[in-house]
Structures are given as structure tokens and as C-alpha cells.
């Protein structure tokens, strides 16, 4: 089992609401990894614990979910060591080009759907799917999408209640979550269906380069965003050519009533996802083309079969147990300890033509405790 002495911490890769993520070298193996740091003390709460446990439970189950390595403590931080995704956020990829050609959008979105399928199959809903939390591994060509940031994730296992609290990122949040009071006794919502909603928003942003529920004239008007989400009222930008198949899929996902929304299985059976029946114009003149675009085998495999295949492999040697992780979390919660702290690295950089503004994560109020 490793510890902080095993890592040399480098530049900052990115930061969100809960912590900073640094590039690091795992000294015993020389491998580059990403290390997410969360301040010790009250930030190492039950949500941080869930993040660690859920990421551990999912590790190695899908090529489209960031692999977990281990957690360790520095005197100041809880650190989650994981697979490094060298291609950065999908957000930056879209911001660079404004939007993606439909075929490229489909390639990445299929991987996202496959990754979410594995999470749901393992009983975990992500609850904060967005372009900033989808990373690219560009060690492969073309790059592979990997789902990251399980900070809002929730286990659907019997031991945990239905999701009840209002978490997520406003631009991606499902209507039923906004309806949810967050109080005990509230019926809660189906975390899987809420993830599917976010998948719909994600697809929209990929092909349109803007958010579906924002008033272009007043993008910061959150009240208007919420009003539009509740009514599932969105429109593609005028003049944007989206194929009928893609528009149909988005329309069947962005349905306010979660019982009438496509399930993940139905998404996987939709003609645009399958890349069949696209002669009616699968394309936006930017690379969509009218040609069929068959599912690659790793996407065609049903999530249940894919997860079962991965579970059948021998477990990773030396993987921390749940108990070990819980014990480290408990220690982190007590506040700063001894040892050497994580140094801040250089800035994350960025640049490029940002068309969509980053969606700020926030608990949408209510709820209070108990994500
Ligand atoms: N495994 C990784 N590889 C490369 N970059 C990462 C990795 N994990 C996180 N990052 C970068 O750090 C940012 C913040 O990490 P994230 O887990 O989303 O934290 P938060 O919970 O604070 O949003 C990400 O949006 C991404 O830019
Ligand atoms: Mg994040």
C-alpha cells in the first residue's frame, strides 16, 4: 500500500468546488497519475467518503470510468490517486471548436453512455454528469472519454435511501430534482433517470456548443434556467443543422416526467445511438455525413455483460479495502495531521475560444445535509 512518500506532486490539472487535482508521479512505478486533494477537516465528510468508496467500487469495471488507485493522507489533505487523463476535459475540447461535428459527438457520447451504464449496473448514480467532469485519455487515438468526479455520486444499494437531496449543476439538473424538497419523507427521485436527463443536456451541448435551457440573452439568469428546465423548454440555436435522429433522441430524453423519459436501455436502442437509419440526414455539414456509423463492440456490449466480464477478472492486487478507506477518511475528518503538505503547482492554463461558459456546480439549495 502506498502513501504520500510514493508520490511526487506536480502541476495543477484543474479544480472544481471541492478540491484541486494535480498531476503526480507514482515513484515506485514511474506512472503518471492524477491526485485529487481535499482539505482535511470538515470537507472530508460523508460525500467525500462516498466519492472514494464509489470510485473504488467502479474501478476497472469500464474503460469509460476513471480508474481509482488509492487514497492517502498528507498533513493537510486527503488525496485520491487515480488514472491520469492526459487529454483534459471534454469541456475544453468543445470550447476550442465551439461545438463538435455530430459524428465525433456521437463517438464520445456513446462512451459516456457506456460508462454511465456500468455505474448504474454497479448501483451507483453519478449525479453531476457534465462536460467538465468528462475527461479525455488521449493515449489512444482517437481519445477515449472517461467519467470523473464522483463527488456527488450516490450508491443505489439497499443500505442507502433513494436520492433525495438537490445536488448537481444547474444547467444539467433534472426537473424532478428541482421539485424535490430534500426533506425526509419526500419521495425522492430516481437517480438513474436524473443521470439520463444530464446525458441529454450533455449531448445537446456537444452538438450545439451552448446550454439547452439558457436564455442566450441572459445566460446568467438561473431563475429563467430553472423555469425552462421545469417546462423542458429548449431549442437548438437558429440555423444549427442537427440531424433529425439526434434531435429526436434529445427530445425523448429532455422530457420533464422521468417516467416518460427514455431509460438508459432505450437510449442504447435509439437509431441515432446505434448509428443506423441515418440516411434521412445524419449530419450537420461538419462531418456528420449520411453514412451508417455502427456501434463499436465495446459499446455494443450490454452494460450488465460488460460489468460481469470485468468482475470475473482477478481483483487488483493490493487494492485498499472499504474499511481501510473509511479509516483514512475518519482520520482526515479529525483535521490536519503530521507529514509534508501538497505544494500548489502551476496554473491549469486553458485558452481557446470558449463558447459555453463553465457550468458552476452547486447544490441547488434545499436538501441541506445528506447528499
Ligand atoms: N484523472 C484526471 N486526469 C486529468 N485531469 C483531472 C482528473 N481528475 C480531475 N481532473 C481535473 O480537475 C478538475 C477537478 O476535478 P473534479 O474531480 O471534477 O473536482 P471537483 O469535485 O472539485 O469538481 C476536473 O474538472 C479536471 O479538469
Ligand atoms: Mg468536477
CSV table of C-alpha atoms in Angstrom, one decimal, residues 33 71 95 113 172:
chain,number,residue,atom,x,y,z
A,33,UNK,CA,-1.4,9.7,-12.1
A,71,UNK,CA,-6.3,7.2,-1.2
A,95,UNK,CA,-14.8,25.2,-26.1
A,113,UNK,CA,-23.5,6.3,-22.1
A,172,UNK,CA,-27.7,19.9,-16.2
